[in-house]
Structures are given as C-alpha cells and as structure tokens.
JSON list of C-alpha atoms in Angstrom, two decimals:
[
{"chain": "I", "resi": 1, "resn": "ARG", "atom": "CA", "xyz": [16.83, -105.96, -78.24]},
{"chain": "I", "resi": 2, "resn": "LEU", "atom": "CA", "xyz": [15.48, -104.20, -75.18]},
{"chain": "I", "resi": 3, "resn": "GLU", "atom": "CA", "xyz": [17.00, -100.96, -76.30]},
{"chain": "I", "resi": 4, "resn": "ALA", "atom": "CA", "xyz": [15.29, -101.29, -79.72]},
{"chain": "I", "resi": 5, "resn": "LEU", "atom": "CA", "xyz": [12.07, -102.19, -77.96]},
{"chain": "I", "resi": 6, "resn": "ARG", "atom": "CA", "xyz": [12.18, -99.09, -75.80]},
{"chain": "I", "resi": 7, "resn": "SER", "atom": "CA", "xyz": [13.12, -96.89, -78.76]},
{"chain": "I", "resi": 8, "resn": "THR", "atom": "CA", "xyz": [9.65, -97.69, -80.26]},
{"chain": "I", "resi": 9, "resn": "HIS", "atom": "CA", "xyz": [7.87, -95.93, -77.38]},
{"chain": "I", "resi": 10, "resn": "LEU", "atom": "CA", "xyz": [5.14, -98.46, -77.65]},
{"chain": "I", "resi": 11, "resn": "LEU", "atom": "CA", "xyz": [5.42, -100.12, -74.21]},
{"chain": "I", "resi": 12, "resn": "ASP", "atom": "CA", "xyz": [2.46, -99.08, -72.06]},
{"chain": "I", "resi": 13, "resn": "SER", "atom": "CA", "xyz": [1.11, -96.92, -74.84]},
{"chain": "I", "resi": 14, "resn": "ALA", "atom": "CA", "xyz": [-2.62, -96.63, -75.45]},
{"chain": "I", "resi": 15, "resn": "PRO", "atom": "CA", "xyz": [-4.48, -98.80, -77.93]},
{"chain": "I", "resi": 16, "resn": "GLU", "atom": "CA", "xyz": [-4.38, -97.52, -81.49]},
{"chain": "I", "resi": 17, "resn": "ALA", "atom": "CA", "xyz": [-6.64, -98.07, -84.48]},
{"chain": "I", "resi": 18, "resn": "SER", "atom": "CA", "xyz": [-3.69, -98.88, -86.77]},
{"chain": "I", "resi": 19, "resn": "PHE", "atom": "CA", "xyz": [-2.56, -101.83, -84.67]},
{"chain": "I", "resi": 20, "resn": "ASP", "atom": "CA", "xyz": [-6.07, -103.00, -83.76]},
{"chain": "I", "resi": 21, "resn": "ARG", "atom": "CA", "xyz": [-7.00, -103.17, -87.41]},
{"chain": "I", "resi": 22, "resn": "HIS", "atom": "CA", "xyz": [-4.26, -105.71, -87.98]},
{"chain": "I", "resi": 23, "resn": "THR", "atom": "CA", "xyz": [-5.37, -107.93, -85.06]},
{"chain": "I", "resi": 24, "resn": "ARG", "atom": "CA", "xyz": [-8.97, -107.76, -86.14]},
{"chain": "I", "resi": 25, "resn": "ILE", "atom": "CA", "xyz": [-7.95, -108.85, -89.69]},
{"chain": "I", "resi": 26, "resn": "ALA", "atom": "CA", "xyz": [-5.79, -111.69, -88.35]},
{"chain": "I", "resi": 27, "resn": "ALA", "atom": "CA", "xyz": [-8.63, -113.02, -86.11]},
{"chain": "I", "resi": 28, "resn": "ARG", "atom": "CA", "xyz": [-11.10, -112.78, -89.02]},
{"chain": "I", "resi": 29, "resn": "LEU", "atom": "CA", "xyz": [-8.93, -114.34, -91.64]},
{"chain": "I", "resi": 30, "resn": "LEU", "atom": "CA", "xyz": [-7.61, -117.11, -89.49]},
{"chain": "I", "resi": 31, "resn": "ASP", "atom": "CA", "xyz": [-10.87, -117.70, -87.68]},
{"chain": "I", "resi": 32, "resn": "ALA", "atom": "CA", "xyz": [-9.14, -117.37, -84.32]},
{"chain": "I", "resi": 33, "resn": "PRO", "atom": "CA", "xyz": [-10.88, -115.99, -81.18]},
{"chain": "I", "resi": 34, "resn": "VAL", "atom": "CA", "xyz": [-7.71, -114.18, -80.07]},
{"chain": "I", "resi": 35, "resn": "ALA", "atom": "CA", "xyz": [-5.09, -112.15, -81.95]},
{"chain": "I", "resi": 36, "resn": "LEU", "atom": "CA", "xyz": [-2.28, -110.10, -80.29]},
{"chain": "I", "resi": 37, "resn": "VAL", "atom": "CA", "xyz": [0.56, -107.69, -81.05]},
{"chain": "I", "resi": 38, "resn": "SER", "atom": "CA", "xyz": [2.67, -108.69, -78.16]},
{"chain": "I", "resi": 39, "resn": "LEU", "atom": "CA", "xyz": [5.88, -106.85, -77.21]},
{"chain": "I", "resi": 40, "resn": "VAL", "atom": "CA", "xyz": [8.22, -108.86, -74.91]},
{"chain": "I", "resi": 41, "resn": "ASP", "atom": "CA", "xyz": [9.97, -106.83, -72.20]},
{"chain": "I", "resi": 42, "resn": "ILE", "atom": "CA", "xyz": [12.40, -108.11, -69.63]},
{"chain": "I", "resi": 43, "resn": "ASP", "atom": "CA", "xyz": [9.74, -109.44, -67.17]},
{"chain": "I", "resi": 44, "resn": "ARG", "atom": "CA", "xyz": [6.39, -109.21, -69.04]},
{"chain": "I", "resi": 45, "resn": "GLN", "atom": "CA", "xyz": [4.68, -109.16, -72.32]},
{"chain": "I", "resi": 46, "resn": "PHE", "atom": "CA", "xyz": [2.69, -106.04, -73.20]},
{"chain": "I", "resi": 47, "resn": "PHE", "atom": "CA", "xyz": [-0.18, -106.19, -75.67]},
{"chain": "I", "resi": 48, "resn": "LYS", "atom": "CA", "xyz": [-0.07, -103.21, -78.02]},
{"chain": "I", "resi": 49, "resn": "SER", "atom": "CA", "xyz": [-3.21, -104.68, -79.52]},
{"chain": "I", "resi": 50, "resn": "ALA", "atom": "CA", "xyz": [-5.39, -107.46, -78.30]},
{"chain": "I", "resi": 51, "resn": "VAL", "atom": "CA", "xyz": [-8.61, -108.80, -79.88]},
{"chain": "I", "resi": 52, "resn": "GLY", "atom": "CA", "xyz": [-10.65, -111.41, -77.97]},
{"chain": "I", "resi": 53, "resn": "LEU", "atom": "CA", "xyz": [-8.44, -111.68, -74.91]},
{"chain": "I", "resi": 54, "resn": "PRO", "atom": "CA", "xyz": [-10.47, -112.63, -71.82]},
{"chain": "I", "resi": 55, "resn": "GLU", "atom": "CA", "xyz": [-10.54, -110.56, -68.63]},
{"chain": "I", "resi": 56, "resn": "PRO", "atom": "CA", "xyz": [-8.60, -109.50, -66.59]},
{"chain": "I", "resi": 57, "resn": "TRP", "atom": "CA", "xyz": [-5.94, -109.71, -69.31]},
{"chain": "I", "resi": 58, "resn": "ALA", "atom": "CA", "xyz": [-7.84, -107.59, -71.79]},
{"chain": "I", "resi": 59, "resn": "THR", "atom": "CA", "xyz": [-7.96, -104.65, -69.37]},
{"chain": "I", "resi": 60, "resn": "LEU", "atom": "CA", "xyz": [-4.42, -105.23, -67.96]},
{"chain": "I", "resi": 61, "resn": "ARG", "atom": "CA", "xyz": [-3.00, -105.45, -71.52]},
{"chain": "I", "resi": 62, "resn": "GLN", "atom": "CA", "xyz": [-0.10, -107.49, -70.17]},
{"chain": "I", "resi": 63, "resn": "THR", "atom": "CA", "xyz": [0.91, -110.81, -68.62]},
{"chain": "I", "resi": 64, "resn": "PRO", "atom": "CA", "xyz": [4.02, -112.01, -66.82]},
{"chain": "I", "resi": 65, "resn": "LEU", "atom": "CA", "xyz": [6.43, -114.03, -68.92]},
{"chain": "I", "resi": 66, "resn": "SER", "atom": "CA", "xyz": [5.15, -117.14, -67.16]},
{"chain": "I", "resi": 67, "resn": "HIS", "atom": "CA", "xyz": [2.02, -116.71, -69.29]},
{"chain": "I", "resi": 68, "resn": "SER", "atom": "CA", "xyz": [3.90, -115.90, -72.57]},
{"chain": "I", "resi": 69, "resn": "PHE", "atom": "CA", "xyz": [4.23, -118.14, -75.59]},
{"chain": "I", "resi": 70, "resn": "CYS", "atom": "CA", "xyz": [5.52, -115.12, -77.41]},
{"chain": "I", "resi": 71, "resn": "ARG", "atom": "CA", "xyz": [8.71, -115.09, -75.44]},
{"chain": "I", "resi": 72, "resn": "LEU", "atom": "CA", "xyz": [9.66, -118.37, -77.18]},
{"chain": "I", "resi": 73, "resn": "VAL", "atom": "CA", "xyz": [9.32, -116.47, -80.51]},
{"chain": "I", "resi": 74, "resn": "VAL", "atom": "CA", "xyz": [11.64, -113.79, -79.17]},
{"chain": "I", "resi": 75, "resn": "GLU", "atom": "CA", "xyz": [14.13, -116.31, -77.78]},
{"chain": "I", "resi": 76, "resn": "THR", "atom": "CA", "xyz": [14.40, -118.31, -80.95]},
{"chain": "I", "resi": 77, "resn": "GLY", "atom": "CA", "xyz": [13.66, -115.60, -83.55]},
{"chain": "I", "resi": 78, "resn": "GLU", "atom": "CA", "xyz": [11.48, -118.11, -85.36]},
{"chain": "I", "resi": 79, "resn": "PRO", "atom": "CA", "xyz": [7.72, -118.65, -85.73]},
{"chain": "I", "resi": 80, "resn": "LEU", "atom": "CA", "xyz": [6.10, -120.84, -83.04]},
{"chain": "I", "resi": 81, "resn": "VAL", "atom": "CA", "xyz": [3.48, -123.27, -84.00]},
{"chain": "I", "resi": 82, "resn": "VAL", "atom": "CA", "xyz": [1.52, -125.12, -81.31]},
{"chain": "I", "resi": 83, "resn": "ASP", "atom": "CA", "xyz": [-1.39, -127.28, -82.41]},
{"chain": "I", "resi": 84, "resn": "ASN", "atom": "CA", "xyz": [-2.16, -128.68, -78.89]},
{"chain": "I", "resi": 85, "resn": "ALA", "atom": "CA", "xyz": [-0.53, -126.82, -75.92]},
{"chain": "I", "resi": 86, "resn": "LEU", "atom": "CA", "xyz": [-1.82, -129.49, -73.53]},
{"chain": "I", "resi": 87, "resn": "GLN", "atom": "CA", "xyz": [0.52, -132.02, -75.15]},
{"chain": "I", "resi": 88, "resn": "ASP", "atom": "CA", "xyz": [3.42, -129.78, -76.28]},
{"chain": "I", "resi": 89, "resn": "PRO", "atom": "CA", "xyz": [6.37, -130.05, -73.86]},
{"chain": "I", "resi": 90, "resn": "ARG", "atom": "CA", "xyz": [7.52, -126.52, -74.76]},
{"chain": "I", "resi": 91, "resn": "VAL", "atom": "CA", "xyz": [4.36, -124.90, -73.36]},
{"chain": "I", "resi": 92, "resn": "LYS", "atom": "CA", "xyz": [2.16, -127.36, -71.49]},
{"chain": "I", "resi": 93, "resn": "ASP", "atom": "CA", "xyz": [3.15, -125.92, -68.13]},
{"chain": "I", "resi": 94, "resn": "ASN", "atom": "CA", "xyz": [2.78, -122.30, -69.28]},
{"chain": "I", "resi": 95, "resn": "GLY", "atom": "CA", "xyz": [0.39, -120.25, -67.11]},
{"chain": "I", "resi": 96, "resn": "ALA", "atom": "CA", "xyz": [-1.46, -119.13, -70.26]},
{"chain": "I", "resi": 97, "resn": "VAL", "atom": "CA", "xyz": [-2.72, -122.72, -70.79]},
{"chain": "I", "resi": 98, "resn": "ARG", "atom": "CA", "xyz": [-4.21, -122.84, -67.31]},
{"chain": "I", "resi": 99, "resn": "ASP", "atom": "CA", "xyz": [-5.33, -119.26, -66.71]},
{"chain": "I", "resi": 100, "resn": "ILE", "atom": "CA", "xyz": [-6.26, -118.02, -70.19]},
{"chain": "I", "resi": 101, "resn": "GLY", "atom": "CA", "xyz": [-7.29, -121.25, -71.85]},
{"chain": "I", "resi": 102, "resn": "VAL", "atom": "CA", "xyz": [-4.70, -121.25, -74.69]},
{"chain": "I", "resi": 103, "resn": "VAL", "atom": "CA", "xyz": [-4.81, -124.55, -76.51]},
{"chain": "I", "resi": 104, "resn": "SER", "atom": "CA", "xyz": [-3.36, -123.72, -79.90]},
{"chain": "I", "resi": 105, "resn": "TYR", "atom": "CA", "xyz": [-1.03, -120.90, -80.87]},
{"chain": "I", "resi": 106, "resn": "LEU", "atom": "CA", "xyz": [0.57, -119.52, -83.97]},
{"chain": "I", "resi": 107, "resn": "GLY", "atom": "CA", "xyz": [3.10, -116.68, -83.54]},
{"chain": "I", "resi": 108, "resn": "VAL", "atom": "CA", "xyz": [5.64, -114.96, -85.86]},
{"chain": "I", "resi": 109, "resn": "PRO", "atom": "CA", "xyz": [8.46, -112.61, -84.89]},
{"chain": "I", "resi": 110, "resn": "LEU", "atom": "CA", "xyz": [8.13, -108.82, -85.01]},
{"chain": "I", "resi": 111, "resn": "ARG", "atom": "CA", "xyz": [11.55, -108.09, -86.30]},
{"chain": "I", "resi": 112, "resn": "HIS", "atom": "CA", "xyz": [13.04, -104.60, -85.80]},
{"chain": "I", "resi": 113, "resn": "VAL", "atom": "CA", "xyz": [15.17, -103.00, -88.59]},
{"chain": "I", "resi": 114, "resn": "ASP", "atom": "CA", "xyz": [18.26, -103.92, -86.53]},
{"chain": "I", "resi": 115, "resn": "ASP", "atom": "CA", "xyz": [17.07, -107.57, -86.80]},
{"chain": "I", "resi": 116, "resn": "SER", "atom": "CA", "xyz": [16.23, -107.92, -83.18]},
{"chain": "I", "resi": 117, "resn": "VAL", "atom": "CA", "xyz": [12.94, -109.47, -82.26]},
{"chain": "I", "resi": 118, "resn": "LEU", "atom": "CA", "xyz": [10.63, -107.12, -80.32]},
{"chain": "I", "resi": 119, "resn": "GLY", "atom": "CA", "xyz": [7.73, -109.57, -79.77]},
{"chain": "I", "resi": 120, "resn": "SER", "atom": "CA", "xyz": [5.27, -111.62, -81.69]},
{"chain": "I", "resi": 121, "resn": "PHE", "atom": "CA", "xyz": [2.17, -111.21, -83.76]},
{"chain": "I", "resi": 122, "resn": "CYS", "atom": "CA", "xyz": [0.07, -114.15, -82.82]},
{"chain": "I", "resi": 123, "resn": "VAL", "atom": "CA", "xyz": [-3.28, -115.86, -82.92]},
{"chain": "I", "resi": 124, "resn": "ILE", "atom": "CA", "xyz": [-4.65, -118.11, -80.32]},
{"chain": "I", "resi": 125, "resn": "ASP", "atom": "CA", "xyz": [-7.43, -120.66, -80.21]},
{"chain": "I", "resi": 126, "resn": "VAL", "atom": "CA", "xyz": [-9.10, -122.39, -77.28]},
{"chain": "I", "resi": 127, "resn": "LYS", "atom": "CA", "xyz": [-9.32, -125.69, -79.11]},
{"chain": "I", "resi": 128, "resn": "THR", "atom": "CA", "xyz": [-6.81, -128.06, -80.71]},
{"chain": "I", "resi": 129, "resn": "ARG", "atom": "CA", "xyz": [-5.98, -126.78, -84.19]},
{"chain": "I", "resi": 130, "resn": "LYS", "atom": "CA", "xyz": [-3.77, -127.72, -87.13]},
{"chain": "I", "resi": 131, "resn": "TRP", "atom": "CA", "xyz": [-2.22, -124.44, -88.45]},
{"chain": "I", "resi": 132, "resn": "THR", "atom": "CA", "xyz": [-1.59, -124.50, -92.21]},
{"chain": "I", "resi": 133, "resn": "ASP", "atom": "CA", "xyz": [1.12, -123.02, -94.36]},
{"chain": "I", "resi": 134, "resn": "ALA", "atom": "CA", "xyz": [-1.49, -120.53, -95.60]},
{"chain": "I", "resi": 135, "resn": "ASP", "atom": "CA", "xyz": [-2.20, -119.49, -91.96]},
{"chain": "I", "resi": 136, "resn": "ARG", "atom": "CA", "xyz": [1.51, -118.96, -91.42]},
{"chain": "I", "resi": 137, "resn": "GLU", "atom": "CA", "xyz": [1.87, -116.81, -94.60]},
{"chain": "I", "resi": 138, "resn": "ILE", "atom": "CA", "xyz": [-1.14, -114.67, -93.67]},
{"chain": "I", "resi": 139, "resn": "LEU", "atom": "CA", "xyz": [0.19, -114.03, -90.18]},
{"chain": "I", "resi": 140, "resn": "ARG", "atom": "CA", "xyz": [3.77, -113.40, -91.54]},
{"chain": "I", "resi": 141, "resn": "ASP", "atom": "CA", "xyz": [2.39, -110.76, -94.02]},
{"chain": "I", "resi": 142, "resn": "LEU", "atom": "CA", "xyz": [0.37, -109.06, -91.38]},
{"chain": "I", "resi": 143, "resn": "ALA", "atom": "CA", "xyz": [3.33, -109.01, -88.99]},
{"chain": "I", "resi": 144, "resn": "GLU", "atom": "CA", "xyz": [5.47, -107.36, -91.66]},
{"chain": "I", "resi": 145, "resn": "SER", "atom": "CA", "xyz": [2.78, -104.70, -92.08]},
{"chain": "I", "resi": 146, "resn": "VAL", "atom": "CA", "xyz": [2.83, -104.04, -88.29]},
{"chain": "I", "resi": 147, "resn": "MET", "atom": "CA", "xyz": [6.62, -103.67, -88.35]},
{"chain": "I", "resi": 148, "resn": "THR", "atom": "CA", "xyz": [6.24, -101.16, -91.26]},
{"chain": "I", "resi": 149, "resn": "GLU", "atom": "CA", "xyz": [3.92, -99.19, -89.06]},
{"chain": "I", "resi": 150, "resn": "ILE", "atom": "CA", "xyz": [6.41, -99.31, -86.20]},
{"chain": "I", "resi": 151, "resn": "THR", "atom": "CA", "xyz": [9.32, -98.34, -88.45]},
{"chain": "I", "resi": 152, "resn": "LEU", "atom": "CA", "xyz": [7.51, -95.42, -90.03]},
{"chain": "I", "resi": 153, "resn": "ARG", "atom": "CA", "xyz": [6.46, -94.25, -86.59]},
{"chain": "I", "resi": 154, "resn": "GLY", "atom": "CA", "xyz": [10.11, -94.31, -85.48]},
{"chain": "I", "resi": 155, "resn": "GLU", "atom": "CA", "xyz": [11.27, -92.40, -88.48]},
{"chain": "I", "resi": 156, "resn": "LYS", "atom": "CA", "xyz": [8.63, -89.81, -87.91]},
{"chain": "I", "resi": 157, "resn": "THR", "atom": "CA", "xyz": [9.61, -89.40, -84.20]},
{"chain": "I", "resi": 158, "resn": "ALA", "atom": "CA", "xyz": [13.30, -89.12, -85.20]},
{"chain": "I", "resi": 159, "resn": "ALA", "atom": "CA", "xyz": [12.52, -86.48, -87.80]},
{"chain": "I", "resi": 160, "resn": "ALA", "atom": "CA", "xyz": [10.49, -84.51, -85.29]},
{"chain": "I", "resi": 161, "resn": "ARG", "atom": "CA", "xyz": [13.31, -84.65, -82.79]},
{"chain": "I", "resi": 162, "resn": "LEU", "atom": "CA", "xyz": [15.88, -83.53, -85.40]},
{"chain": "I", "resi": 163, "resn": "ASN", "atom": "CA", "xyz": [13.58, -80.67, -86.43]},
{"chain": "I", "resi": 164, "resn": "ASP", "atom": "CA", "xyz": [13.33, -79.60, -82.73]},
{"chain": "I", "resi": 165, "resn": "ARG", "atom": "CA", "xyz": [17.09, -79.60, -82.46]},
{"chain": "I", "resi": 166, "resn": "TYR", "atom": "CA", "xyz": [17.51, -77.49, -85.54]},
{"chain": "I", "resi": 167, "resn": "SER", "atom": "CA", "xyz": [14.89, -75.08, -84.27]},
{"chain": "I", "resi": 168, "resn": "ALA", "atom": "CA", "xyz": [16.67, -74.77, -80.95]},
{"chain": "I", "resi": 169, "resn": "ILE", "atom": "CA", "xyz": [20.00, -74.13, -82.70]},
{"chain": "I", "resi": 170, "resn": "LEU", "atom": "CA", "xyz": [18.49, -71.46, -84.91]},
{"chain": "I", "resi": 171, "resn": "ASP", "atom": "CA", "xyz": [16.72, -69.88, -81.89]},
{"chain": "I", "resi": 172, "resn": "ALA", "atom": "CA", "xyz": [20.02, -69.82, -79.93]},
{"chain": "I", "resi": 173, "resn": "ALA", "atom": "CA", "xyz": [21.91, -68.29, -82.94]},
{"chain": "I", "resi": 174, "resn": "THR", "atom": "CA", "xyz": [19.35, -65.51, -83.33]},
{"chain": "I", "resi": 175, "resn": "ASP", "atom": "CA", "xyz": [19.52, -64.75, -79.64]},
{"chain": "I", "resi": 176, "resn": "VAL", "atom": "CA", "xyz": [23.21, -63.81, -79.97]}
]
C-alpha cells in the first residue's frame, strides 16, 4: 500500500486545480463545510486537496494519524460513516474531534489499481448529521473520478519515463 502511495508522487505535492475541483463539488453537493482528498502515509495524513479546513491545518495540509478518521477507511477498506463523533466509540477520542471540531464524517476509500487503499475522499461537518445513501453515492462517484485522475497521471509519468529510456538507448547507440 505504501509503495503504491509513493508511486503516485502526490505526497507533499502542491495543490492542483483538478483535485480542488472535486473537493469543491463534494462540499457544494453535500452541503458540507469541509471536503478532503486525504492520502494516508505511515505516520500522517496529507491533504492533496482541502476545502474549508481551519487553520493551522489548511496551511500545513496534513495532520498526524491521531487526528485522522481517514486512516480507519484505509485500515478497513470500507466507507466510514459517522453521524455524531462525540458519541461514536470508534472516533470520539480522535484529536480531530477536539482540535478541528469534527462532529460528522463521511469518507470513502481511494482505491489504487492494485486494490490497495491510498486514502480517503471525505466530507466533514461541524454538527451532527445523518448521511444518506445518496450522499454516499455522490462521494463514491467523486472518489472514483479522483482515482481516474491519479491513474491517468501515473500512466503519463510511466510513459514519459519509458520515452526517456528509449531516447537514452538511441543516443547511446548513435554515439558508438
């Protein structure tokens, strides 16, 4: 999983319009103040895209795993639905509840082509909320679109590397 995550070259990368568009759409369609494309590393989660995240987290673009609901999505490989984090034993002691004000959360896996889960596409609300089946479907569709972007980017990078190798081989052959 971590090798697949690193192969995307997205950790610590700059914000990009293609990802930010997805989080803006999710926040708008689901009427959620926060939407994230969160990639879960070994000791932190990195936000490839974040809409509505409060400071200092918006500037840092990451949190430790102690503040991550998304890590539970990665661990289980399943969507995580939390209507009231203050009463949910899975997350009530999570630092994001205390420090970021997360009360409700809906997250779906970002599944790599090798079937490993890289992170979560999620929406967060600061109030108790009952997430609907329609909410889950919208977020799942947007997450698939994000993974298409990641996959196409990986294929483009691999093709460029292959082209560089062929060019180097041809250059070496003409030098002889």
